[in-house]
XYZ file of C-alpha atoms in Angstrom:
561
model
C -28.518 -32.077 30.292
C -31.346 -30.358 28.623
C -31.542 -27.972 31.410
C -27.969 -26.931 31.069
C -28.113 -27.097 27.166
C -30.785 -24.465 27.464
C -29.465 -22.258 29.899
C -26.113 -22.148 27.797
C -28.198 -21.264 24.978
C -29.970 -18.721 26.575
C -26.697 -17.083 27.691
C -25.449 -17.197 24.203
C -28.475 -15.808 22.897
C -28.440 -12.886 25.463
C -24.787 -12.292 24.333
C -25.731 -12.325 20.815
C -28.946 -10.096 21.451
C -26.356 -7.723 23.489
C -23.884 -7.636 20.573
C -26.993 -6.617 17.947
C -28.298 -4.019 20.397
C -24.783 -2.290 20.321
C -24.439 -2.542 16.426
C -24.722 0.831 14.730
C -27.920 1.320 12.948
C -27.840 2.323 9.094
C -30.683 3.824 7.260
C -29.471 2.564 3.453
C -27.276 -0.753 3.814
C -23.397 -1.415 5.019
C -20.447 -0.538 3.547
C -18.190 -4.024 2.377
C -15.807 -3.552 5.224
C -18.600 -3.535 7.919
C -20.468 -6.362 6.100
C -17.055 -8.334 6.192
C -16.809 -7.912 9.971
C -20.404 -9.057 10.863
C -19.870 -12.067 8.421
C -16.788 -13.068 10.346
C -18.354 -12.166 13.864
C -21.356 -14.382 12.923
C -18.869 -17.302 11.860
C -17.132 -17.228 15.287
C -20.579 -16.877 17.271
C -21.678 -20.056 15.120
C -18.628 -21.656 16.072
C -18.954 -21.287 19.717
C -22.293 -22.471 19.530
C -21.122 -25.726 17.981
C -18.457 -26.498 20.446
C -20.296 -25.657 23.522
C -23.287 -28.060 22.193
C -20.812 -30.857 21.796
C -19.146 -30.402 25.302
C -22.458 -30.218 26.913
C -23.653 -33.282 25.261
C -20.697 -35.358 26.392
C -20.988 -34.160 30.118
C -21.999 -37.143 32.403
C -25.824 -36.978 33.285
C -26.840 -35.312 36.340
C -29.197 -38.320 37.211
C -26.895 -40.400 39.344
C -29.874 -42.408 40.721
C -32.979 -43.305 38.612
C -36.228 -44.732 39.330
C -39.850 -45.116 37.817
C -41.127 -42.826 40.812
C -38.780 -40.046 41.539
C -39.149 -36.338 42.485
C -36.896 -33.625 42.753
C -35.025 -32.627 46.062
C -32.883 -29.713 46.857
C -29.271 -30.883 48.349
C -25.980 -29.825 48.225
C -23.708 -30.860 45.018
C -20.454 -31.795 47.472
C -21.393 -34.053 50.553
C -17.927 -33.471 51.868
C -19.143 -29.532 52.275
C -22.358 -30.692 54.060
C -23.974 -28.315 56.149
C -22.029 -25.169 54.271
C -24.534 -22.276 54.179
C -22.468 -20.818 51.128
C -23.152 -23.489 48.935
C -26.119 -23.508 46.318
C -28.461 -26.523 45.932
C -28.860 -28.369 43.092
C -31.131 -31.047 41.570
C -30.737 -34.596 42.554
C -32.937 -37.389 41.810
C -34.743 -38.886 44.805
C -36.979 -42.011 44.779
C -40.255 -40.893 46.171
C -40.363 -43.015 49.444
C -38.046 -40.772 50.932
C -40.473 -40.782 53.626
C -40.369 -44.328 54.132
C -44.054 -45.401 53.556
C -45.071 -42.757 55.942
C -43.206 -43.477 58.802
C -41.419 -39.758 58.764
C -43.575 -36.405 58.338
C -42.713 -33.194 56.229
C -42.054 -30.124 57.959
C -38.377 -29.901 58.879
C -35.535 -27.994 56.963
C -34.022 -30.573 54.718
C -30.471 -28.849 54.618
C -30.616 -28.771 58.403
C -30.496 -32.614 58.257
C -29.760 -34.277 54.886
C -29.872 -37.924 56.139
C -33.461 -37.734 56.844
C -34.367 -37.543 53.411
C -31.272 -39.073 51.470
C -31.105 -42.053 53.185
C -33.058 -44.049 50.503
C -30.346 -43.154 48.062
C -28.170 -45.517 49.467
C -30.223 -48.664 49.032
C -31.850 -48.059 52.615
C -35.588 -48.149 52.109
C -37.503 -50.076 54.935
C -37.550 -53.802 54.391
C -41.048 -54.082 55.669
C -44.276 -51.805 55.420
C -45.391 -49.932 58.875
C -48.755 -50.751 59.998
C -51.083 -47.755 59.370
C -51.891 -47.513 63.166
C -48.155 -47.172 63.978
C -48.038 -44.355 61.353
C -51.296 -42.853 62.791
C -49.771 -43.228 66.594
C -47.091 -41.445 65.468
C -48.638 -38.376 64.118
C -50.469 -38.325 67.299
C -47.381 -38.479 69.111
C -45.991 -35.357 67.371
C -48.918 -33.610 68.127
C -48.591 -34.321 71.743
C -44.854 -33.363 71.822
C -45.697 -30.096 70.003
C -48.264 -29.129 72.842
C -46.378 -30.291 75.791
C -42.700 -29.990 74.630
C -40.083 -27.895 76.102
C -40.967 -24.202 76.896
C -44.664 -24.617 76.037
C -47.244 -23.420 78.801
C -48.190 -26.958 80.000
C -44.430 -28.033 80.450
C -43.635 -24.583 82.145
C -46.557 -25.076 84.512
C -45.551 -28.729 85.513
C -41.943 -27.801 85.919
C -42.921 -25.048 88.283
C -44.672 -27.797 90.262
C -42.073 -30.095 89.899
C -39.542 -27.531 91.176
C -41.875 -27.039 94.190
C -42.739 -30.463 95.140
C -46.325 -29.814 95.099
C -47.368 -31.882 92.590
C -50.600 -33.710 93.821
C -51.902 -35.797 90.566
C -51.099 -36.315 87.073
C -51.638 -33.379 84.640
C -52.405 -33.248 80.858
C -48.835 -33.492 80.009
C -46.707 -36.355 81.474
C -43.468 -36.878 81.035
C -40.505 -39.613 80.794
C -36.753 -37.997 80.967
C -33.943 -40.695 79.737
C -30.805 -39.985 81.410
C -27.658 -40.504 78.831
C -25.919 -43.155 80.194
C -23.172 -45.994 79.136
C -22.264 -46.379 75.953
C -23.009 -45.376 72.396
C -24.895 -48.305 70.840
C -26.387 -48.920 74.530
C -28.016 -45.314 74.584
C -29.274 -45.928 71.149
C -31.173 -48.822 71.971
C -32.397 -47.586 75.359
C -33.646 -44.160 73.612
C -35.773 -46.421 71.466
C -37.352 -48.384 74.344
C -37.936 -45.469 76.310
C -39.584 -43.771 73.137
C -41.869 -46.954 72.968
C -42.644 -46.794 76.378
C -43.694 -42.888 76.230
C -46.074 -43.929 73.167
C -47.512 -46.694 75.098
C -48.025 -44.649 78.251
C -48.972 -41.303 76.377
C -45.986 -39.237 78.035
C -43.707 -36.755 76.187
C -40.235 -38.183 76.029
C -37.358 -35.612 76.806
C -33.633 -36.563 76.315
C -31.028 -35.657 78.390
C -28.275 -34.366 76.051
C -25.344 -35.593 77.880
C -21.948 -34.596 76.373
C -22.736 -35.834 72.578
C -26.467 -36.204 71.746
C -26.388 -32.958 69.485
C -23.718 -34.266 67.613
C -25.123 -37.344 66.747
C -28.628 -36.694 65.825
C -30.856 -34.747 64.482
C -34.288 -33.634 66.215
C -36.931 -36.506 65.149
C -40.091 -34.663 66.134
C -41.175 -31.201 63.815
C -41.506 -27.891 65.695
C -40.162 -28.472 69.200
C -37.359 -30.044 70.411
C -36.933 -33.437 72.321
C -33.720 -32.154 74.188
C -34.564 -31.562 78.061
C -33.994 -27.803 78.665
C -30.602 -27.187 80.598
C -32.388 -25.685 83.357
C -34.524 -28.811 84.159
C -34.640 -28.676 88.063
C -33.310 -32.525 88.654
C -30.519 -32.274 86.172
C -27.655 -31.881 88.942
C -28.868 -35.032 90.447
C -29.066 -37.350 87.312
C -25.066 -38.726 88.090
C -26.113 -39.569 91.725
C -29.265 -41.569 90.823
C -28.893 -45.527 91.707
C -30.864 -48.060 93.097
C -30.397 -46.760 96.800
C -31.789 -43.225 96.082
C -34.491 -42.006 97.713
C -36.963 -41.485 94.761
C -35.867 -45.014 93.054
C -38.966 -46.765 92.502
C -37.563 -50.204 93.772
C -36.310 -48.744 96.708
C -39.370 -47.271 97.754
C -40.947 -50.599 97.171
C -38.597 -52.281 99.221
C -38.453 -50.129 102.095
C -42.431 -49.820 101.895
C -42.251 -46.054 101.568
C -44.501 -45.263 98.590
C -47.330 -42.862 99.855
C -50.763 -43.071 98.594
C -50.599 -39.805 96.888
C -48.880 -39.208 93.882
C -45.262 -38.228 94.068
C -43.648 -35.223 91.955
C -41.431 -37.714 90.176
C -40.024 -41.021 90.298
C -36.646 -42.412 89.588
C -36.692 -45.984 87.488
C -33.234 -47.710 87.664
C -33.320 -50.123 84.914
C -29.568 -50.596 84.753
C -28.197 -54.290 84.343
C -27.332 -54.300 88.077
C -31.247 -53.617 89.126
C -32.767 -55.454 91.661
C -35.934 -57.624 91.993
C -37.768 -54.769 93.359
C -36.451 -52.639 90.366
C -37.907 -54.885 87.760
C -41.607 -55.036 89.353
C -41.517 -51.691 86.619
C -42.435 -54.647 84.024
C -45.843 -55.265 86.053
C -49.187 -54.233 85.425
C -50.147 -53.407 88.912
C -47.132 -51.256 89.001
C -47.616 -49.575 85.686
C -51.095 -48.542 87.433
C -49.353 -46.876 89.984
C -46.716 -45.178 87.714
C -49.514 -43.681 85.352
C -50.213 -41.354 88.259
C -46.416 -39.921 88.643
C -46.188 -36.992 86.163
C -42.763 -37.188 85.932
C -40.640 -40.495 85.355
C -36.705 -40.462 85.266
C -35.435 -43.533 83.458
C -31.860 -44.749 83.665
C -31.070 -47.949 81.660
C -28.391 -49.520 79.507
C -30.887 -52.520 78.314
C -33.072 -52.636 75.041
C -35.883 -53.666 77.454
C -38.621 -53.780 74.681
C -39.217 -57.623 74.624
C -40.499 -57.144 78.226
C -43.040 -54.532 77.276
C -44.446 -57.317 75.107
C -45.397 -59.368 78.331
C -47.166 -56.758 80.185
C -50.941 -57.493 79.508
C -52.065 -53.978 79.446
C -49.646 -53.286 76.565
C -50.362 -56.475 74.684
C -53.260 -55.173 72.292
C -51.545 -51.617 71.688
C -48.483 -53.385 70.674
C -50.467 -56.099 68.746
C -51.838 -53.198 66.375
C -48.830 -51.000 66.105
C -46.363 -53.995 65.234
C -48.214 -56.773 63.573
C -44.679 -58.043 62.757
C -42.850 -58.387 66.098
C -39.495 -58.218 64.527
C -39.623 -54.715 63.045
C -40.041 -52.846 66.599
C -36.343 -51.099 66.174
C -36.026 -51.042 62.582
C -39.093 -48.750 62.571
C -38.142 -46.839 65.725
C -34.680 -46.612 64.900
C -35.365 -45.179 61.408
C -37.689 -42.893 62.840
C -35.795 -41.485 65.738
C -32.157 -41.703 64.717
C -31.174 -39.840 61.885
C -27.286 -38.819 61.530
C -26.363 -35.021 61.611
C -24.728 -33.113 58.732
C -21.428 -34.092 60.368
C -21.715 -37.870 60.449
C -23.765 -37.989 57.252
C -20.686 -36.534 55.593
C -18.289 -39.243 57.045
C -20.971 -41.821 55.998
C -21.549 -40.670 52.158
C -18.047 -40.026 51.911
C -16.844 -43.422 52.880
C -19.928 -45.207 51.349
C -19.169 -43.384 47.616
C -15.301 -43.908 47.824
C -15.262 -47.468 48.738
C -18.691 -49.254 48.871
C -20.946 -47.665 46.198
C -19.413 -49.323 42.935
C -19.600 -52.924 44.441
C -21.714 -55.698 43.291
C -22.488 -56.811 46.965
C -21.455 -55.092 49.835
C -20.571 -57.309 53.212
C -20.235 -56.144 56.873
C -18.195 -57.475 59.555
C -18.706 -56.204 62.963
C -15.934 -57.246 65.419
C -16.105 -57.097 69.305
C -13.423 -58.923 71.086
C -13.947 -59.254 75.136
C -10.403 -61.044 75.360
C -7.937 -59.126 77.583
C -4.667 -58.260 76.266
C -2.913 -57.122 73.151
C -4.900 -58.669 69.885
C -5.429 -59.065 67.127
C -6.084 -63.245 68.515
C -5.689 -65.894 66.046
C -8.705 -67.853 67.496
C -10.829 -64.515 66.375
C -9.448 -64.290 63.013
C -9.928 -68.103 62.175
C -13.519 -67.613 63.686
C -14.123 -64.838 61.345
C -12.740 -66.789 58.344
C -14.539 -70.034 59.185
C -18.024 -68.300 59.363
C -17.472 -66.149 56.352
C -16.174 -68.832 54.239
C -18.519 -71.872 55.489
C -21.695 -69.501 54.980
C -20.295 -68.628 51.366
C -20.230 -64.959 52.444
C -16.834 -64.623 51.199
C -15.204 -66.645 48.731
C -12.183 -68.899 49.358
C -8.662 -68.335 47.820
C -6.527 -70.252 45.696
C -3.110 -70.377 47.012
C -1.448 -72.476 44.293
C -2.141 -70.355 41.374
C -1.441 -66.347 40.809
C -4.485 -65.985 38.343
C -7.703 -67.536 38.085
C -9.501 -67.548 34.491
C -12.941 -66.673 34.600
C -15.461 -66.294 31.661
C -17.922 -63.152 31.753
C -17.723 -60.212 33.980
C -16.082 -60.393 37.646
C -18.402 -60.071 40.622
C -16.746 -57.659 43.006
C -17.583 -57.693 46.675
C -16.635 -54.601 49.112
C -15.972 -55.802 52.400
C -16.562 -53.058 55.336
C -14.901 -54.270 58.459
C -15.198 -52.265 61.945
C -13.066 -53.136 64.699
C -11.400 -50.818 67.555
C -8.348 -52.743 66.260
C -6.900 -52.997 62.530
C -5.297 -56.539 62.762
C -8.216 -58.481 61.522
C -8.632 -55.995 58.719
C -4.714 -56.388 57.718
C -4.513 -59.869 57.680
C -7.735 -60.606 55.568
C -6.922 -57.675 53.257
C -3.488 -59.274 52.843
C -4.952 -62.342 52.021
C -7.070 -61.278 49.279
C -4.511 -59.258 48.040
C -1.705 -62.038 47.892
C -3.828 -64.749 46.476
C -6.871 -65.021 43.994
C -10.409 -66.236 44.816
C -11.477 -69.664 43.463
C -14.452 -68.011 41.947
C -12.492 -65.059 40.215
C -14.739 -62.465 42.596
C -12.695 -59.447 43.284
C -12.853 -58.620 47.015
C -11.861 -55.420 48.517
C -11.620 -55.162 52.328
C -12.001 -51.850 54.020
C -12.101 -50.508 57.524
C -12.783 -46.696 58.110
C -11.261 -46.510 61.670
C -9.141 -48.363 64.336
C -9.538 -46.637 67.862
C -7.817 -49.302 69.762
C -10.145 -49.076 73.010
C -13.476 -47.695 73.481
C -13.752 -44.128 74.440
C -17.246 -43.490 75.665
C -16.805 -39.851 76.517
C -14.932 -38.858 73.523
C -17.099 -36.654 70.954
C -15.263 -37.869 67.900
C -14.719 -41.407 68.795
C -18.758 -41.273 69.135
C -19.267 -39.353 65.979
C -17.166 -42.084 64.134
C -18.788 -45.084 65.882
C -22.485 -43.728 64.976
C -20.759 -43.374 61.323
C -19.467 -46.938 61.184
C -22.932 -48.299 62.796
C -24.769 -46.309 59.844
C -22.360 -47.851 57.115
C -22.815 -51.370 58.612
C -26.501 -50.754 58.164
C -26.042 -49.874 54.342
C -24.574 -53.372 53.825
C -26.457 -56.367 51.973
C -25.280 -59.039 54.591
C -23.723 -58.521 58.026
C -21.868 -60.768 60.230
C -21.760 -59.453 63.777
C -20.175 -60.308 67.558
C -22.118 -61.519 70.573
C -23.383 -59.498 73.022
C -22.417 -56.398 70.954
C -25.019 -53.737 70.758
C -23.234 -51.899 68.220
C -23.946 -54.892 66.207
C -27.320 -54.915 67.491
C -27.983 -51.051 66.142
C -26.555 -51.867 62.752
C -28.842 -54.840 62.061
C -31.746 -53.120 63.121
C -31.260 -50.032 61.196
C -30.604 -52.067 57.915
C -33.277 -54.634 58.671
C -30.645 -57.370 58.334
C -30.705 -60.980 60.200
C -26.916 -61.135 60.686
C -24.880 -64.115 61.153
C -23.869 -63.766 65.006
C -20.495 -64.823 65.936
C -20.799 -66.992 69.071
C -18.563 -65.857 71.978
C -15.101 -67.802 72.139
C -14.452 -69.426 75.405
C -10.872 -70.433 76.355
C -9.173 -68.521 73.760
C -10.592 -71.015 70.941
C -12.694 -70.498 68.207
C -16.087 -72.144 68.480
C -17.378 -74.737 66.188
C -19.654 -73.706 64.795
C -18.512 -70.227 64.663
C -21.681 -68.458 63.977
C -25.359 -68.997 63.340
C -27.981 -66.768 61.608
C -30.135 -64.688 63.888
C -33.735 -65.615 64.152
C -34.722 -62.048 63.724
C -33.167 -58.554 63.180
C -34.095 -57.411 66.805
C -31.570 -56.612 69.412
C -31.702 -58.463 72.742
C -32.625 -57.800 76.174
C -29.520 -58.529 78.234
C -30.818 -58.514 81.701
C -34.682 -59.283 81.745
C -36.643 -60.186 84.666
C -38.152 -63.862 85.362
C -40.699 -63.413 87.141
C -44.466 -63.845 86.829
C -46.250 -60.608 88.199
C -49.265 -62.705 88.875
C -48.142 -65.466 90.433
C -45.551 -64.023 92.006
C -42.783 -66.600 91.295
C -39.924 -66.893 89.282
C -40.830 -68.146 85.628
C -38.758 -68.552 82.015
C -40.125 -65.310 80.542
C -38.640 -66.962 77.533
C -41.015 -69.400 77.226
C -44.464 -67.427 78.029
C -45.513 -66.244 74.542
C -44.491 -67.652 70.783
C -42.968 -64.166 69.962
C -40.473 -63.548 72.908
C -37.588 -66.040 72.855
C -34.324 -66.305 74.361
C -31.368 -64.724 72.297
C -29.010 -66.555 69.965
C -25.950 -64.978 71.506
C -26.916 -64.775 75.104
C -29.056 -67.640 76.586
C -30.464 -65.831 79.266
C -31.368 -62.886 77.170
C -34.748 -62.057 75.215
C -35.670 -60.902 72.075
C -38.809 -60.491 69.736
C -39.062 -63.062 66.765
C -42.040 -63.643 64.299
C -43.197 -67.251 65.196
């Protein structure tokens, strides 16, 4: 407030100096009337100065978040008008680790993507420290992307060869093209997978913008875009690529149609319906062949990172990148996925209105696979059994209207996300109608209820991305089995959630939930094949850090053993 007081005083002094400069000069004193006028003016001026100083002294401090280590960051004063060019920035204290321990790099226009620098204001620093080697490799990748990205000279040269079909070998710049496919949670997980594969193979990742990528995510790399140019020669074929396509790697293996010379591009079909030949992508021998192909076009709806850890040629690099195996998506997610200003406005407005003042924030993510109209009683019973048994939420007392407690009452904000509003309404009413046995004050909130998934609707995905991010800001999290929506939230937040088991026969499971082994997502459709022995094998039992998922017995996930 000293800055404001000083500015106000300066203004008053300017006004005073202006008044004096306009006063008539006299050579031999003032007459009594003029002296009286000046005395009255001085008294009025002193009164104004005193009043202003008192008012300014009572104003709340500008420093909303304080800490021992802080720097001043220029941001907009009103998040609800985020992105407006008419608003002048003001000073907000931001913790010194807005670059997340070196994971992020400077060089961006902060106003173009506020979330990149403001996420730490919402208690979402990294839960682990990235390795120096990971930070070094990310800086090296950014250099590569700047040299080889869209519309650079190397890119233009390889595009000409790709369009002509005359490519005869790998170039200085090789690429992975990620096709926008499936729901938002799947797309976030597969983009992270494709980026890690690009990092491991020294390729540049280019992103098919689909219908809404630019509405959801800021550019993650400095200076050059990660978006695939709209004039890319193969774009018109993306929707037709499948496992039977002529350029599909698995199909070419199946038909023995791979030529000895390097192909201009190969399509990788890594969707859940892929066949045994497609799955050979995860074998070292096949990686050796793919290394000679300058353009790899990838379509997938799977978080295939766990199987990359089973490829021997990647083993040492992955060990150096991620000494803690369960941090892969936590780091890559926070590095790649920064909400646009539109999404960030939704996130911050909701957080400040409903979550910020709570002593504890609980997230509950509900995905229901039952057909029919909900809400379903067995799902509600399961949610309550999990949250009450695990002491995430307090029990209620149906016999009393008020519970007397000594000391300050603890407040808990419960953020629920679901396509249906029914579960939120029932739990909200329960904590409204009855007091808690602990005396805790429980607030139940749900940002939206879209009723059904609308993958191709832009605003639907904007809200979904905002809700994933809000869930990641909670202190404790409950998620639903098989849900990539929940996987994204837990990974971004560095949270090990309680996972609600998938109900069978419309019955609440007993036990209702289990604590996750790690914060990593699950690979839902992994291969079960030993590349060396050419036989089927349980890939969840080969190494200590790749295990079967809690919510899907055949899936794979990374853990720290």
